[in-house]
XYZ file of C-alpha atoms in Angstrom:
486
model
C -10.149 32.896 52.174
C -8.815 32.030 55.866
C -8.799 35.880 56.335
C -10.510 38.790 58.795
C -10.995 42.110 57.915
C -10.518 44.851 60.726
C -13.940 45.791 61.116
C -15.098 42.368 61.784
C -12.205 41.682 64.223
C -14.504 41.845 67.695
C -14.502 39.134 70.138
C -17.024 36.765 69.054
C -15.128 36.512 65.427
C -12.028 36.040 67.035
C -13.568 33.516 68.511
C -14.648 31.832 65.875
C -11.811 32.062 64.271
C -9.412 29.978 66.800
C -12.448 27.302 66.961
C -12.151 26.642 63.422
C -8.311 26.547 63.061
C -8.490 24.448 66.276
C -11.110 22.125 64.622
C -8.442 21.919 61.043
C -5.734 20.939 63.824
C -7.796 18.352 65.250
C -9.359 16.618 62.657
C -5.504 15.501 61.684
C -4.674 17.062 58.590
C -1.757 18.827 59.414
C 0.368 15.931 60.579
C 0.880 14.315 56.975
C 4.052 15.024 55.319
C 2.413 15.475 51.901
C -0.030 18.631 53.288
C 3.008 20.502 55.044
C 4.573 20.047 51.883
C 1.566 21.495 49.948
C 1.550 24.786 52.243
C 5.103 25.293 51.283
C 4.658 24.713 47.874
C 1.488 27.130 47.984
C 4.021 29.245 49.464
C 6.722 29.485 46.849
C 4.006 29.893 44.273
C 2.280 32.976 45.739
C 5.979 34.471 45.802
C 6.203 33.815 42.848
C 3.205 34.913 40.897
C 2.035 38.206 43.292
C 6.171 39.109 43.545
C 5.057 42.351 42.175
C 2.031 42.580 44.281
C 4.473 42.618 47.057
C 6.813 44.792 46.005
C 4.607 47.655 45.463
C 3.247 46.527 49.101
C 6.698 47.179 50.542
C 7.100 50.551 48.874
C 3.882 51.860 49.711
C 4.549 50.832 53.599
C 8.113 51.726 53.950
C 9.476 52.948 50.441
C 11.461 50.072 50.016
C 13.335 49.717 46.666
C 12.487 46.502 44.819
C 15.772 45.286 45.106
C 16.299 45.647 48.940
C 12.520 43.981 48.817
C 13.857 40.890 47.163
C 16.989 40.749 49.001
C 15.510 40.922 52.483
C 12.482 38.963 52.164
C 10.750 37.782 48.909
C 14.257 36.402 48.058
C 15.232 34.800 51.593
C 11.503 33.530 51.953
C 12.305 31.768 48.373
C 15.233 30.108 50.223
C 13.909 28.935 53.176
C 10.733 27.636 51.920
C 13.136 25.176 49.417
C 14.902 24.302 51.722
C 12.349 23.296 54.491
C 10.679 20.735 51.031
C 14.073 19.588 50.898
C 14.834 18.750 54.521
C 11.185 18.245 56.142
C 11.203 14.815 55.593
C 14.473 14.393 57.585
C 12.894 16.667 59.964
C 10.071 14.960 60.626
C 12.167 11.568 61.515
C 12.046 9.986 64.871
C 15.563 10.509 66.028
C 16.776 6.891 68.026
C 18.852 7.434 70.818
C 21.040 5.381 73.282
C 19.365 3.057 76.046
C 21.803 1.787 78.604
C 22.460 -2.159 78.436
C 20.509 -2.676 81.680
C 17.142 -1.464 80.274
C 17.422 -4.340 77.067
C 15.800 -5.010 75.472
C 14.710 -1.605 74.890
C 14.713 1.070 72.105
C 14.176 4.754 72.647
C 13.280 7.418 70.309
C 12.470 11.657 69.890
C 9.317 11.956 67.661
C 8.724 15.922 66.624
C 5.353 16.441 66.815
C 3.313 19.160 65.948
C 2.571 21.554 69.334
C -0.880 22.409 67.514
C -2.833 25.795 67.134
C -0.355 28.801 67.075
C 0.046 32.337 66.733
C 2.386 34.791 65.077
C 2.629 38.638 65.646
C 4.930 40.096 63.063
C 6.605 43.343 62.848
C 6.417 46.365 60.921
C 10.029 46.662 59.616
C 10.440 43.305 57.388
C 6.434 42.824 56.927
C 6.509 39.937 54.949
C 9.570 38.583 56.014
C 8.625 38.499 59.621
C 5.559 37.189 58.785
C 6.131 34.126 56.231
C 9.656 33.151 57.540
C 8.001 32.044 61.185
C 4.977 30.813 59.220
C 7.119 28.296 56.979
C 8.344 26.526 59.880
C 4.731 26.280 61.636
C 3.663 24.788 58.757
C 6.469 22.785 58.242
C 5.959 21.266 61.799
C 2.490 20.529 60.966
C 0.540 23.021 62.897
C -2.492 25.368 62.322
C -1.927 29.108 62.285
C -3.195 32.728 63.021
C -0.880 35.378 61.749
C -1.277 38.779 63.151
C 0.341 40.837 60.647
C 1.595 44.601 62.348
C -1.260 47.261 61.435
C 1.585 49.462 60.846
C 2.397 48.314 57.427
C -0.763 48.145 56.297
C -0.134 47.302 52.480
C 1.901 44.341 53.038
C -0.994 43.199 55.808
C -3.418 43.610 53.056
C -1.704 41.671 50.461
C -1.302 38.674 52.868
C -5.184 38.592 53.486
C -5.990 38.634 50.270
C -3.446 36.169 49.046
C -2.284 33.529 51.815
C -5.733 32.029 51.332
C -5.969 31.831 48.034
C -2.319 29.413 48.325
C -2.390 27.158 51.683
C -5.628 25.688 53.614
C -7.572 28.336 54.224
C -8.794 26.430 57.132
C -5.296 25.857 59.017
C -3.866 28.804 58.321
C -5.739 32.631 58.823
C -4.473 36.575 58.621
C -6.505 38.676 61.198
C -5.602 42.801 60.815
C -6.170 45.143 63.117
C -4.313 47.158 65.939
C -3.139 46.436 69.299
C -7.380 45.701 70.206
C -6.981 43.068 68.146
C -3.912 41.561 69.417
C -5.224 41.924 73.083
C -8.309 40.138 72.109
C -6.500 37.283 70.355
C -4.328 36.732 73.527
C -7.733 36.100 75.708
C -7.404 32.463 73.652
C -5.837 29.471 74.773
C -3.091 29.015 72.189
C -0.279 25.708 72.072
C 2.792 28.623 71.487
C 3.398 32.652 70.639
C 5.769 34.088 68.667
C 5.920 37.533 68.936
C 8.155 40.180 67.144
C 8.445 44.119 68.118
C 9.446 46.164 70.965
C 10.512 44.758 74.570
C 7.330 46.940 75.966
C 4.676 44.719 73.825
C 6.538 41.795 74.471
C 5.914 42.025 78.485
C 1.900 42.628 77.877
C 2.240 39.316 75.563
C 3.607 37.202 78.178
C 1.381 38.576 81.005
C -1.726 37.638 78.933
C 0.121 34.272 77.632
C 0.957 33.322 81.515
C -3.111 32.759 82.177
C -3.324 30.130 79.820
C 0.471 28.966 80.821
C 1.151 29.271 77.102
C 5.046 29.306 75.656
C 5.818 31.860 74.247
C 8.844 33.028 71.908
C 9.868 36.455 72.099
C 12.187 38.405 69.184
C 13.105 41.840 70.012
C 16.308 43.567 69.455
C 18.076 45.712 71.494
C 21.343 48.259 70.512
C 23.561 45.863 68.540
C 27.161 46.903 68.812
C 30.023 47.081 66.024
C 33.299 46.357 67.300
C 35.410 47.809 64.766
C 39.503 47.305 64.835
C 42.446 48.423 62.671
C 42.299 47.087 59.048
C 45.613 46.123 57.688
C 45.443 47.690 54.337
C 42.877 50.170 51.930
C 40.624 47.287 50.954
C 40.253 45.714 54.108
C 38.925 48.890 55.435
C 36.933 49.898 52.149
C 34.598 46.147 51.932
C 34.461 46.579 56.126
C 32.699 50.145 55.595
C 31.162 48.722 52.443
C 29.831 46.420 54.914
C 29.137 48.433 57.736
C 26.518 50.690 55.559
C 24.974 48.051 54.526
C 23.893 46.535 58.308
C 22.945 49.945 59.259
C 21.839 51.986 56.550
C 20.955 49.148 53.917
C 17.642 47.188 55.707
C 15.030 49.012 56.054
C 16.811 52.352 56.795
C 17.961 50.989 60.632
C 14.812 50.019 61.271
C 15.684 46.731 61.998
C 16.215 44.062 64.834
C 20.031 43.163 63.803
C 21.357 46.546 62.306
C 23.955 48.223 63.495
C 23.080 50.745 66.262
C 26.717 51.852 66.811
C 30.301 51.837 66.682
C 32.966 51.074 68.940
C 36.442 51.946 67.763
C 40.013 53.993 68.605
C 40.197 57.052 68.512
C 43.384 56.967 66.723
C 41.620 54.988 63.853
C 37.743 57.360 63.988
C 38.906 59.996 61.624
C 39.778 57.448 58.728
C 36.840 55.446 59.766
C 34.761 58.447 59.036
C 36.394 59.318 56.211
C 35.723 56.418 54.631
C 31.867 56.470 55.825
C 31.292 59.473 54.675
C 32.256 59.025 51.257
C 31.038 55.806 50.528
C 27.637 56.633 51.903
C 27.392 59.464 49.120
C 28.325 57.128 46.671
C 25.567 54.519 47.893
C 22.947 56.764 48.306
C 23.428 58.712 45.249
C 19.457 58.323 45.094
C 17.406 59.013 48.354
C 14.994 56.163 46.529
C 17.942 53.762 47.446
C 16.976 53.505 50.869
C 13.772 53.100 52.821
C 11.887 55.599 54.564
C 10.611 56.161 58.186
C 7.570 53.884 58.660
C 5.798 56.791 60.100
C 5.493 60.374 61.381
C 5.679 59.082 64.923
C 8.900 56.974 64.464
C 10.300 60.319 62.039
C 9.581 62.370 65.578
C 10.784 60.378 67.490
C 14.307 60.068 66.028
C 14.386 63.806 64.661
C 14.345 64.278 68.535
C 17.251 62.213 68.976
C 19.032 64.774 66.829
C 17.593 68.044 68.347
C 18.452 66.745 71.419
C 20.993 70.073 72.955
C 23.825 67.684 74.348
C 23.448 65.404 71.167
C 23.334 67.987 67.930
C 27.031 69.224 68.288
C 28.314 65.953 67.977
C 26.412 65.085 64.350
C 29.698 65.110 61.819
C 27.809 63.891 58.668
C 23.675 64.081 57.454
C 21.403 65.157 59.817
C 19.087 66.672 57.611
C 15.757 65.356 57.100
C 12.482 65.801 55.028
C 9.057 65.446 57.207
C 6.697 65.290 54.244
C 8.312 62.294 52.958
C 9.287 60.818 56.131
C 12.747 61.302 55.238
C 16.378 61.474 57.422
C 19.757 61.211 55.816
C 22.189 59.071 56.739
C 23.836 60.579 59.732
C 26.949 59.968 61.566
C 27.806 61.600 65.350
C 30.900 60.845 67.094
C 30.764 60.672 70.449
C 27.384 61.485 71.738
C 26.862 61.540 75.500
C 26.632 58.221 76.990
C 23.694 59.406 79.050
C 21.790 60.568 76.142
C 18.739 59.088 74.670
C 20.278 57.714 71.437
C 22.721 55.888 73.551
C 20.618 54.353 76.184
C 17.282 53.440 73.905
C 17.757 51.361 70.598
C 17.908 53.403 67.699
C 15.824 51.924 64.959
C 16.815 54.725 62.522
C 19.627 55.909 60.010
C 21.787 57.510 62.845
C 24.838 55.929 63.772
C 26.779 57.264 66.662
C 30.272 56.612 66.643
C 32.377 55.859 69.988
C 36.065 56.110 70.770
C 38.019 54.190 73.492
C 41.572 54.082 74.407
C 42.276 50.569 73.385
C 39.566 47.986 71.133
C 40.162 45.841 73.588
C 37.805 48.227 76.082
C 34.957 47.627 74.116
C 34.157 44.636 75.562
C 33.805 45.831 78.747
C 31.898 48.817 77.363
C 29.307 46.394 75.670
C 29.165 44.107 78.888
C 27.749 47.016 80.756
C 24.587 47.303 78.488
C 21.769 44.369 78.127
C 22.548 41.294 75.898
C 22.232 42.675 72.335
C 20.336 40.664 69.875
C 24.095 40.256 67.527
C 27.236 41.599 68.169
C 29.818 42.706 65.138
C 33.638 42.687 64.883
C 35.516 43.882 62.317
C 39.098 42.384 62.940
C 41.881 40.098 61.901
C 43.040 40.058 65.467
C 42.193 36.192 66.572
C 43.050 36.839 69.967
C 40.293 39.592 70.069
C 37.917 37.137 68.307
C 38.484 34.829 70.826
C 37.539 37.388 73.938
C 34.447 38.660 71.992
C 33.408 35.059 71.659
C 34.280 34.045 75.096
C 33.420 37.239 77.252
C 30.508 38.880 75.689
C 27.041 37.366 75.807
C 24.305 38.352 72.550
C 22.172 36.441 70.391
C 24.693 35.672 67.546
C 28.291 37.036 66.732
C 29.574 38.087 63.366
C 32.774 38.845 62.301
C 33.856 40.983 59.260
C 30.022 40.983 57.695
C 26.898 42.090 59.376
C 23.059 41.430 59.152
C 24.127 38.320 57.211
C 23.548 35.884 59.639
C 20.190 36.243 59.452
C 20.101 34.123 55.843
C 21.858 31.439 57.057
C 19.498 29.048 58.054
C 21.923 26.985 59.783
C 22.548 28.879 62.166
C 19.913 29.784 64.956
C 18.288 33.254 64.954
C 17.247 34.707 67.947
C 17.990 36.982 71.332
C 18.972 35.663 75.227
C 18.103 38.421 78.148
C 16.576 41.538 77.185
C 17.097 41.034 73.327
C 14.173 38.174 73.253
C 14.164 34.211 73.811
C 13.935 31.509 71.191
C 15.519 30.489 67.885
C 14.340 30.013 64.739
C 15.134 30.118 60.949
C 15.828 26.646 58.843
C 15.560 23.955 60.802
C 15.368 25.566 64.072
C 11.936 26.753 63.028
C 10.588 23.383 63.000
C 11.587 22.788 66.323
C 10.579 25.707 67.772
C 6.623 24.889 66.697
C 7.354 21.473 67.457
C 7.412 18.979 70.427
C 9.998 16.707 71.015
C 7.991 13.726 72.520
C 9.681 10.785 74.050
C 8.904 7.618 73.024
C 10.560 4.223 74.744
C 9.598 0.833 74.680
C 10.660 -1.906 76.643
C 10.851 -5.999 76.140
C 9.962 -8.795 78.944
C 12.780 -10.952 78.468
C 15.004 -9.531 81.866
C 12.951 -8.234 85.147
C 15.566 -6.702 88.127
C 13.962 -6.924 91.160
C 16.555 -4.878 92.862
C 14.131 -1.863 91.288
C 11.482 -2.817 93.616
C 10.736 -3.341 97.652
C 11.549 -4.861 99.766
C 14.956 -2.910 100.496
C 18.129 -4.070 101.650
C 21.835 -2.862 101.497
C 23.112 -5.590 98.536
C 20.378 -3.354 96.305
C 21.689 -0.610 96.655
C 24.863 -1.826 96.217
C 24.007 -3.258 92.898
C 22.366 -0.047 91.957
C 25.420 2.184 92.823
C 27.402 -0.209 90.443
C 24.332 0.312 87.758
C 24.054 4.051 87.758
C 27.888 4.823 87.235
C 27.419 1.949 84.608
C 30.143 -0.343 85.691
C 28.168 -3.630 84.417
C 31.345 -5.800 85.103
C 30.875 -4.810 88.658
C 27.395 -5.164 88.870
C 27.672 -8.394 87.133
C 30.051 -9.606 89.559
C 28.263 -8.892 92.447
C 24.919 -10.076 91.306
C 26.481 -13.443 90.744
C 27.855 -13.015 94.685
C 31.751 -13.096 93.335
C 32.246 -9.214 94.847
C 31.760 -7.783 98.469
């Protein structure tokens, strides 16, 4: 069913495996409008019917509650697989574009065409998110596809062998599991484009292996997203900004995720009520440890109970801290002011800690997020415009949001992706049919006028007339060519 199991992942399968999606890309099936539309389609209906199949995937991998399941992914794959039926045919469009009146007659075009065979390495932390959102705009651009699905959520890679199959052409489109063997093996092939999600120290063995084969790749990673967060003018104000607050750092997937918040910037005349605020709401959210997801494993729980043991770093936890081992469990925890050298404020988080950080004036915070690498987003809380307009103007990072977080990820109008050190390449709505898609140039050209002044031999009145041409002053040119100008 266009799927490989683990144990059959050596070299010679893999091998067979890119021949045969390179042979469904070939033989021209994947360029037709009405068989990208049938992948989505198959799409939407194996969310649909194996919903449950997938929620039980997500819980087993990362104890996600159903509803954060649905919101995250099942839910925004819904959405973006709609809307790519709805649009693809405008997509697919040649796009006409200007010709300059010397070169009629003449008409010029953009035709998107498919870039061919292509491969996807998802991440653990949105499993099927990561891995069908990239997937609906390969297909959408009319390409053939291996998905790598991250061996570290093993349920969710499971269900998408058994099922993606069984829904698109099993032939153009193929899951192969395994571990980081298996990627390295897959990146020995010659493939038309990578998209890779996870960790900045992947990401440079990707693009070493890409660079023999001079393939593109596309690279999402992450980095430690700041929140900006300034005085609120009133009780409700503040309330829906914490409301919102938990919710991109505590809310998806525990922290473990690309876009969540990895800290706060804020006065320190305005941190106690801040924390106030946190605190309270957080036991009111999490009422039920159920409510939010768990560490994906006892590696990543080490790593960030470390963070916390840390002896410069524990005296500065005001909230949580405490965490649960057996059930890869930490509580939501809140430090103010951790050292600046310390791990947990030099490496990305990617965990339910949230250190908070006080400067003098808000307006210092820019400067403080300047001296770190581009973060993947950046998020503001304020009603100051003039403050808006700095962040905007002054700070470089994937995306900005203001007053919200994490929510720019659903809105496939607007590009999602990194610059710098937070990852290269956009995607989501229609910017994931570009991205698997080349914009070829197409121009044609009548024989009605010839202008020998293009060719040999050379004399000063040509380039005269050319000067005139390229600065498009036809009047000029005209002029001249008729011998009424000097």
């Amino acid at each position: 069913m266009g799927t490989m199991a683990a144990d059959a992942a050596g070299g010679e399968a893999l091998g067979e495996t890119v021949r045969e999606l390179r042979e469904a890309y070939e033989c021209g099936r994947t360029r037709s409008l009405a068989w990208r539309q049938a992948q989505l389609r198959g799409i939407l209906r194996m969310l649909k019917e194996k919903e449950v199949e997938a929620f039980q995937a997500l819980h087993k991998d990362l104890g996600k509650h159903h509803a954060e399941a649905y919101r995250d992914e099942i839910g925004l794959l819904i959405k973006s697989a709609n809307g790519a039926l709805q649009q693809l045919g405008k997509w697919m469009a040649p796009e006409r574009v200007w010709v300059p009146l010397i070169a009629w007659p003449a008409t010029a075009q953009v035709v998107p065409e498919p870039l061919g065979v292509v491969l996807i390495f998802s991440c653990w932390n949105v499993p099927l998110g990561l891995s069908l959102e990239p997937l609906i705009g390969a297909l959408a651009a009319g390409n053939a596809v291996a998905l790598k699905p991250s061996e570290l959520s093993p349920c969710t890679a499971r269900f998408l062998a058994d099922n993606i199959g069984m829904y698109v052409d099993p032939s153009a489109v193929k899951v192969v599991q395994g571990g980081p063997d298996v990627g390295e093996h897959l990146m020995e092939h010659r493939w038309d484009k990578v998209l890779f999600t996870g960790s900045p120290r992947i990401a440079r063995s990707v693009m070493a292996a890409a660079s023999r084969h001079l393939t593109p790749v596309a690279l999402e990673l992450g980095g430690k997203c700041p929140c900006i967060f300034d005085a609120m003018p009133g009780a409700r104000d503040l309330q829906v900004s914490v409301n919102r607050i938990i919710a991109g750092k505590w809310s998806s997937c525990a922290g473990q995720a690309c876009i969540a918040i990895d800290y706060v910037l804020v006065e320190e005349r305005l941190a106690p009520v801040l924390i106030k605020v946190l605190r309270s709401t957080l036991k009111r959210f999490f009422q039920e440890p159920e409510h939010m997801a768990r560490i994906v494993n006892r590696r990543h729980f080490d790593r960030l109970s470390g963070l916390l043991r840390d002896r410069a770093v524990a005296p500065s936890i005001l909230h949580g801290g405490s965490m649960d081992a057996k059930n890869l469990y930490i509580e939501p925890t809140i430090l103010l002011n951790p050292p600046l050298d310390s791990e947990i404020m030099t490496e990305e988080i990617f965990g339910p800690l949230l250190p908070i950080i006080t400067v003098k004036k808000i307006e210092d915070s820019i400067a403080f997020v300047n001296a770190k690498p581009k973060p993947l987003a950046i998020y503001a809380f304020t009603r100051d415009a003039a403050l808006r307009r700095r962040i905007v103007d002054e700070t470089s990072s994937g995306s900005v949001t203001f007053n919200d977080a994490v929510v720019q990820y659903a809105m496939d109008g607007l590009p999602f992706g990194g610059v710098g050190q937070s990852g290269f390449g956009q995607y989501h709505g229609r910017y994931s049919f570009e991205m698997f898609s080349h914009k070829k140039a197409v121009m044609k050209r009548g024989y009605l006028i010839e202008l020998t002044l293009r060719y040999p031999p050379w004399d000063e009145s040509k380039v005269t007339l050319m000067r005139y041409l390229y600065r498009f002053n036809y009047f000029a040119f005209v002029l001249s060519f008729l011998g009424l100008r000097r």
